[in-house]
GROMACS .gro file of C-alpha atoms in nm:
model
  270
    1MET     CA    1   1.251  11.017   6.410
    2ARG     CA    2   1.336  10.646   6.409
    3ARG     CA    3   1.518  10.530   6.720
    4PHE     CA    4   1.869  10.391   6.676
    5ALA     CA    5   1.873  10.033   6.801
    6PRO     CA    6   2.091  10.009   7.115
    7TRP     CA    7   2.261   9.689   6.997
    8LEU     CA    8   2.357   9.850   6.666
    9PHE     CA    9   2.496  10.157   6.843
   10ALA     CA   10   2.703   9.932   7.071
   11ALA     CA   11   2.832   9.736   6.772
   12CYS     CA   12   2.943  10.055   6.599
   13LEU     CA   13   3.125  10.171   6.911
   14ALA     CA   14   3.299   9.835   6.943
   15ALA     CA   15   3.408   9.840   6.579
   16ALA     CA   16   3.543  10.192   6.612
   17ALA     CA   17   3.731  10.100   6.928
   18THR     CA   18   3.881   9.792   6.761
   19ALA     CA   19   3.999   9.996   6.462
   20ALA     CA   20   4.148  10.263   6.687
   21THR     CA   21   4.326   9.999   6.895
   22ALA     CA   22   4.470   9.836   6.582
   23VAL     CA   23   4.613  10.167   6.465
   24THR     CA   24   4.751  10.250   6.809
   25GLN     CA   25   4.899   9.912   6.904
   26ALA     CA   26   5.036   9.793   6.570
   27GLY     CA   27   5.411   9.792   6.529
   28VAL     CA   28   5.609  10.032   6.314
   29GLN     CA   29   5.742   9.778   6.062
   30LEU     CA   30   5.572   9.744   5.725
   31ASP     CA   31   5.653   9.372   5.729
   32GLU     CA   32   5.408   9.329   6.016
   33LEU     CA   33   5.114   9.520   5.863
   34THR     CA   34   4.849   9.428   5.609
   35TRP     CA   35   4.788   9.674   5.327
   36THR     CA   36   4.465   9.793   5.487
   37GLU     CA   37   4.642   9.848   5.819
   38LEU     CA   38   4.915  10.040   5.640
   39ARG     CA   39   4.662  10.262   5.466
   40ALA     CA   40   4.492  10.331   5.799
   41ARG     CA   41   4.823  10.423   5.960
   42ILE     CA   42   4.907  10.666   5.678
   43ASP     CA   43   4.559  10.818   5.693
   44ALA     CA   44   4.608  10.861   6.069
   45GLY     CA   45   4.923  11.067   6.011
   46ALA     CA   46   5.212  10.822   5.978
   47THR     CA   47   5.335  10.983   5.656
   48THR     CA   48   5.710  10.937   5.709
   49ALA     CA   49   5.883  10.619   5.592
   50LEU     CA   50   6.228  10.504   5.699
   51LEU     CA   51   6.401  10.288   5.439
   52PRO     CA   52   6.692  10.108   5.608
   53VAL     CA   53   6.989  10.005   5.394
   54GLY     CA   54   7.221   9.742   5.537
   55GLY     CA   55   7.456   9.503   5.365
   56THR     CA   56   7.552   9.137   5.387
   57GLU     CA   57   7.925   9.122   5.456
   58GLN     CA   58   8.193   8.969   5.672
   59SER     CA   59   8.255   9.135   6.007
   60GLY     CA   60   8.542   8.928   6.134
   61PRO     CA   61   8.522   8.576   6.279
   62HIS     CA   62   8.326   8.699   6.582
   63MET     CA   63   8.026   8.878   6.428
   64ALA     CA   64   7.748   8.748   6.204
   65LEU     CA   65   7.721   8.837   5.836
   66GLY     CA   66   7.388   9.013   5.889
   67LYS     CA   67   7.529   9.273   6.129
   68HIS     CA   68   7.439   9.573   5.913
   69ASN     CA   69   7.092   9.443   5.832
   70VAL     CA   70   6.993   9.366   6.190
   71ARG     CA   71   7.150   9.682   6.328
   72VAL     CA   72   6.988   9.924   6.086
   73ARG     CA   73   6.647   9.757   6.129
   74LEU     CA   74   6.656   9.773   6.508
   75LEU     CA   75   6.782  10.131   6.509
   76ALA     CA   76   6.522  10.234   6.250
   77VAL     CA   77   6.249  10.088   6.472
   78ARG     CA   78   6.374  10.290   6.770
   79ILE     CA   79   6.389  10.605   6.559
   80ALA     CA   80   6.037  10.549   6.425
   81GLU     CA   81   5.899  10.485   6.773
   82ARG     CA   82   6.059  10.806   6.898
   83LEU     CA   83   5.919  11.007   6.605
   84GLY     CA   84   5.569  10.870   6.651
   85ASN     CA   85   5.459  10.937   6.292
   86ALA     CA   86   5.697  10.707   6.103
   87LEU     CA   87   5.699  10.351   5.972
   88VAL     CA   88   5.993  10.128   5.880
   89ALA     CA   89   6.023   9.962   5.539
   90PRO     CA   90   6.199   9.625   5.497
   91VAL     CA   91   6.579   9.639   5.498
   92LEU     CA   92   6.762   9.647   5.165
   93ALA     CA   93   7.021   9.377   5.242
   94TYR     CA   94   7.217   9.356   4.914
   95VAL     CA   95   7.456   9.643   4.845
   96PRO     CA   96   7.781   9.707   4.654
   97GLU     CA   97   8.059   9.528   4.845
   98GLY     CA   98   8.333   9.514   4.583
   99SER     CA   99   8.417   9.318   4.270
  100ILE     CA  100   8.293   8.959   4.267
  101ASP     CA  101   8.540   8.824   4.012
  102PRO     CA  102   8.817   8.883   4.091
  103PRO     CA  103   8.705   8.926   4.453
  104ARG     CA  104   8.795   9.259   4.611
  105GLN     CA  105   8.717   9.440   4.937
  106HIS     CA  106   8.479   9.239   5.156
  107MET     CA  107   8.422   8.986   4.876
  108ARG     CA  108   8.753   8.827   4.973
  109TRP     CA  109   8.572   8.655   5.263
  110PRO     CA  110   8.293   8.395   5.228
  111GLY     CA  111   7.937   8.509   5.290
  112THR     CA  112   7.966   8.863   5.156
  113ILE     CA  113   7.707   8.935   4.886
  114SER     CA  114   7.773   9.216   4.640
  115VAL     CA  115   7.561   9.378   4.370
  116PRO     CA  116   7.672   9.634   4.109
  117GLU     CA  117   7.612  10.000   4.190
  118PRO     CA  118   7.361  10.057   3.905
  119ALA     CA  119   7.148   9.762   4.020
  120PHE     CA  120   7.164   9.877   4.381
  121GLU     CA  121   7.067  10.234   4.297
  122ALA     CA  122   6.784  10.126   4.067
  123THR     CA  123   6.641   9.897   4.335
  124LEU     CA  124   6.667  10.163   4.604
  125GLU     CA  125   6.507  10.429   4.384
  126ALA     CA  126   6.219  10.196   4.292
  127ALA     CA  127   6.164  10.108   4.658
  128ALA     CA  128   6.157  10.475   4.758
  129ARG     CA  129   5.916  10.563   4.479
  130SER     CA  130   5.695  10.269   4.578
  131LEU     CA  131   5.672  10.410   4.928
  132CYS     CA  132   5.578  10.747   4.781
  133ARG     CA  133   5.309  10.579   4.573
  134ALA     CA  134   5.172  10.416   4.891
  135GLY     CA  135   5.100  10.761   5.032
  136PHE     CA  136   5.408  10.856   5.231
  137GLN     CA  137   5.512  11.220   5.205
  138ASN     CA  138   5.874  11.177   5.315
  139VAL     CA  139   6.107  10.881   5.269
  140PHE     CA  140   6.437  10.877   5.458
  141LEU     CA  141   6.721  10.650   5.346
  142LEU     CA  142   6.919  10.522   5.646
  143GLY     CA  143   7.255  10.381   5.536
  144ASP     CA  144   7.439  10.164   5.789
  145HIS     CA  145   7.749  10.133   5.569
  146GLY     CA  146   7.960  10.427   5.452
  147GLY     CA  147   8.061  10.265   5.124
  148TYR     CA  148   7.738  10.351   4.941
  149ALA     CA  149   7.677  10.704   5.073
  150ALA     CA  150   7.733  10.853   4.727
  151SER     CA  151   7.477  10.611   4.581
  152LEU     CA  152   7.216  10.727   4.831
  153GLU     CA  153   7.273  11.088   4.727
  154ARG     CA  154   7.236  10.997   4.359
  155VAL     CA  155   6.909  10.817   4.433
  156VAL     CA  156   6.781  11.127   4.613
  157ALA     CA  157   6.874  11.347   4.315
  158ARG     CA  158   6.704  11.116   4.065
  159SER     CA  159   6.394  11.086   4.280
  160ALA     CA  160   6.373  11.466   4.302
  161ARG     CA  161   6.382  11.494   3.923
  162ALA     CA  162   6.120  11.220   3.886
  163THR     CA  163   5.876  11.399   4.120
  164ALA     CA  164   5.959  11.759   4.025
  165ALA     CA  165   5.623  11.813   3.858
  166ALA     CA  166   5.429  11.702   4.167
  167PRO     CA  167   5.657  11.702   4.471
  168ARG     CA  168   5.403  11.553   4.711
  169CYS     CA  169   5.664  11.306   4.834
  170ARG     CA  170   6.029  11.378   4.899
  171VAL     CA  171   6.320  11.135   4.937
  172HIS     CA  172   6.604  11.222   5.177
  173ALA     CA  173   6.944  11.067   5.247
  174LEU     CA  174   6.987  11.079   5.624
  175GLY     CA  175   7.363  11.118   5.656
  176ASP     CA  176   7.320  11.208   6.024
  177TYR     CA  177   7.241  10.844   6.099
  178TYR     CA  178   7.582  10.724   5.980
  179SER     CA  179   7.790  11.022   6.092
  180ALA     CA  180   7.671  10.987   6.454
  181ALA     CA  181   7.836  10.644   6.466
  182GLN     CA  182   8.169  10.790   6.358
  183GLN     CA  183   8.343  11.075   6.542
  184PRO     CA  184   8.078  11.139   6.812
  185TYR     CA  185   8.072  10.770   6.907
  186GLN     CA  186   8.449  10.736   6.880
  187ARG     CA  187   8.495  11.035   7.112
  188ALA     CA  188   8.256  10.882   7.364
  189LEU     CA  189   8.453  10.557   7.361
  190ALA     CA  190   8.784  10.739   7.391
  191ALA     CA  191   8.649  10.925   7.695
  192ARG     CA  192   8.602  10.584   7.857
  193GLY     CA  193   8.961  10.480   7.800
  194LEU     CA  194   8.955  10.300   7.465
  195THR     CA  195   9.239  10.369   7.224
  196PRO     CA  196   9.194  10.439   6.850
  197ALA     CA  197   9.355  10.100   6.781
  198GLU     CA  198   9.084   9.931   6.989
  199ILE     CA  199   8.794  10.139   6.858
  200GLY     CA  200   8.879  10.063   6.495
  201SER     CA  201   8.670  10.116   6.185
  202HIS     CA  202   8.533   9.766   6.115
  203ALA     CA  203   8.448   9.490   6.362
  204GLY     CA  204   8.656   9.653   6.635
  205ALA     CA  205   8.539   9.761   6.979
  206ALA     CA  206   8.300  10.028   6.844
  207ASP     CA  207   8.130   9.805   6.589
  208THR     CA  208   8.111   9.504   6.821
  209SER     CA  209   7.978   9.708   7.114
  210LEU     CA  210   7.690   9.840   6.902
  211MET     CA  211   7.591   9.485   6.813
  212LEU     CA  212   7.615   9.370   7.175
  213ALA     CA  213   7.379   9.652   7.273
  214LEU     CA  214   7.126   9.572   7.001
  215ASP     CA  215   7.140   9.194   6.947
  216PRO     CA  216   7.413   9.005   7.134
  217THR     CA  217   7.316   8.676   6.967
  218LEU     CA  218   7.503   8.796   6.658
  219VAL     CA  219   7.835   8.824   6.847
  220ARG     CA  220   8.058   8.527   6.930
  221THR     CA  221   8.202   8.671   7.250
  222ASP     CA  222   8.426   8.370   7.310
  223VAL     CA  223   8.590   8.422   6.971
  224ALA     CA  224   8.616   8.800   7.018
  225ALA     CA  225   8.798   8.752   7.348
  226THR     CA  226   9.064   8.508   7.232
  227ARG     CA  227   9.326   8.727   7.064
  228PRO     CA  228   9.376   9.052   6.876
  229ARG     CA  229   9.236   9.050   6.524
  230ASP     CA  230   9.383   9.206   6.214
  231ALA     CA  231   9.314   9.270   5.847
  232ALA     CA  232   9.364   8.904   5.762
  233ASP     CA  233   9.060   8.827   5.979
  234GLY     CA  234   8.856   9.109   5.823
  235VAL     CA  235   8.893   9.326   6.133
  236ASN     CA  236   9.014   9.681   6.188
  237GLY     CA  237   9.026   9.739   6.562
  238ASP     CA  238   9.026   9.518   6.871
  239PRO     CA  239   8.690   9.383   6.994
  240ARG     CA  240   8.816   9.231   7.321
  241ARG     CA  241   8.693   9.517   7.541
  242ALA     CA  242   8.363   9.561   7.357
  243SER     CA  243   8.052   9.565   7.577
  244ALA     CA  244   7.680   9.632   7.558
  245GLU     CA  245   7.728   9.925   7.795
  246LEU     CA  246   7.968  10.091   7.551
  247GLY     CA  247   7.737  10.009   7.262
  248ARG     CA  248   7.445  10.185   7.427
  249LEU     CA  249   7.643  10.508   7.403
  250GLY     CA  250   7.644  10.471   7.026
  251VAL     CA  251   7.280  10.367   7.007
  252GLU     CA  252   7.175  10.679   7.196
  253LEU     CA  253   7.388  10.904   6.977
  254ILE     CA  254   7.255  10.753   6.654
  255VAL     CA  255   6.889  10.763   6.758
  256ASP     CA  256   6.912  11.116   6.901
  257ALA     CA  257   7.092  11.256   6.594
  258SER     CA  258   6.858  11.083   6.349
  259VAL     CA  259   6.538  11.194   6.523
  260ALA     CA  260   6.661  11.553   6.547
  261ALA     CA  261   6.764  11.561   6.180
  262ILE     CA  262   6.436  11.411   6.060
  263ARG     CA  263   6.229  11.653   6.265
  264ASP     CA  264   6.432  11.943   6.132
  265ARG     CA  265   6.381  11.834   5.771
  266LEU     CA  266   6.012  11.778   5.821
  267LEU     CA  267   5.978  12.119   5.981
  268ASN     CA  268   6.166  12.294   5.703
  269ARG     CA  269   6.077  12.039   5.428
  270LYS     CA  270   6.426  12.052   5.282
   0.00000   0.00000   0.00000
């Protein structure tokens, strides 16, 4: 038998170690991976994709227009890291926000970007199917805005029909992600002394606290502290008592609920 050269054996070991390290240490965001790295991650068992859906809209004079996009990306990363077998697709940042002409809903304030529902749903469906084609077995849609929840469900239904003949990959709308930020989070804030008028439903204490916990650079705290805000400012709620500490309550609720729901669906494949 021919002897295996020691230097060649060492080189093979080094190459294997490098490949293993790349798979282990790489981040969970598709944006940061090459296609070969992505394929290796999927082959190694990362067969769940999280597709975050945000929105570019006004959030009062004290919070940046990219609130939804940054928030859903950062939360998706935390969820994927907790799951251990998931990767995060790029955020879909353009969503239905109301009529452009005449301007309605959030389109009444500068900076909001709106797309028609059919265009939004077609883009989301194509993105989900692309992830399936890449080799993922489950794709979860994480919607950070309640206004397009029905669109996410329609995309799931159409994707199911498209893959009915060979259901290797399944698309899910993860409603648990959004619902955790509603009543559970509101109850947690109320337990710490905040009133419903402060908590609000858009850019109030709840919304602003989440952003302070995740990326405080997007919050103009000096503006938030000056006076109560109202509908004319694009605000429902009062952000003056918002804090990162309060926001961490919501972050924990959202991540915990999302991870539990994803694990349950993967276990039961429903």
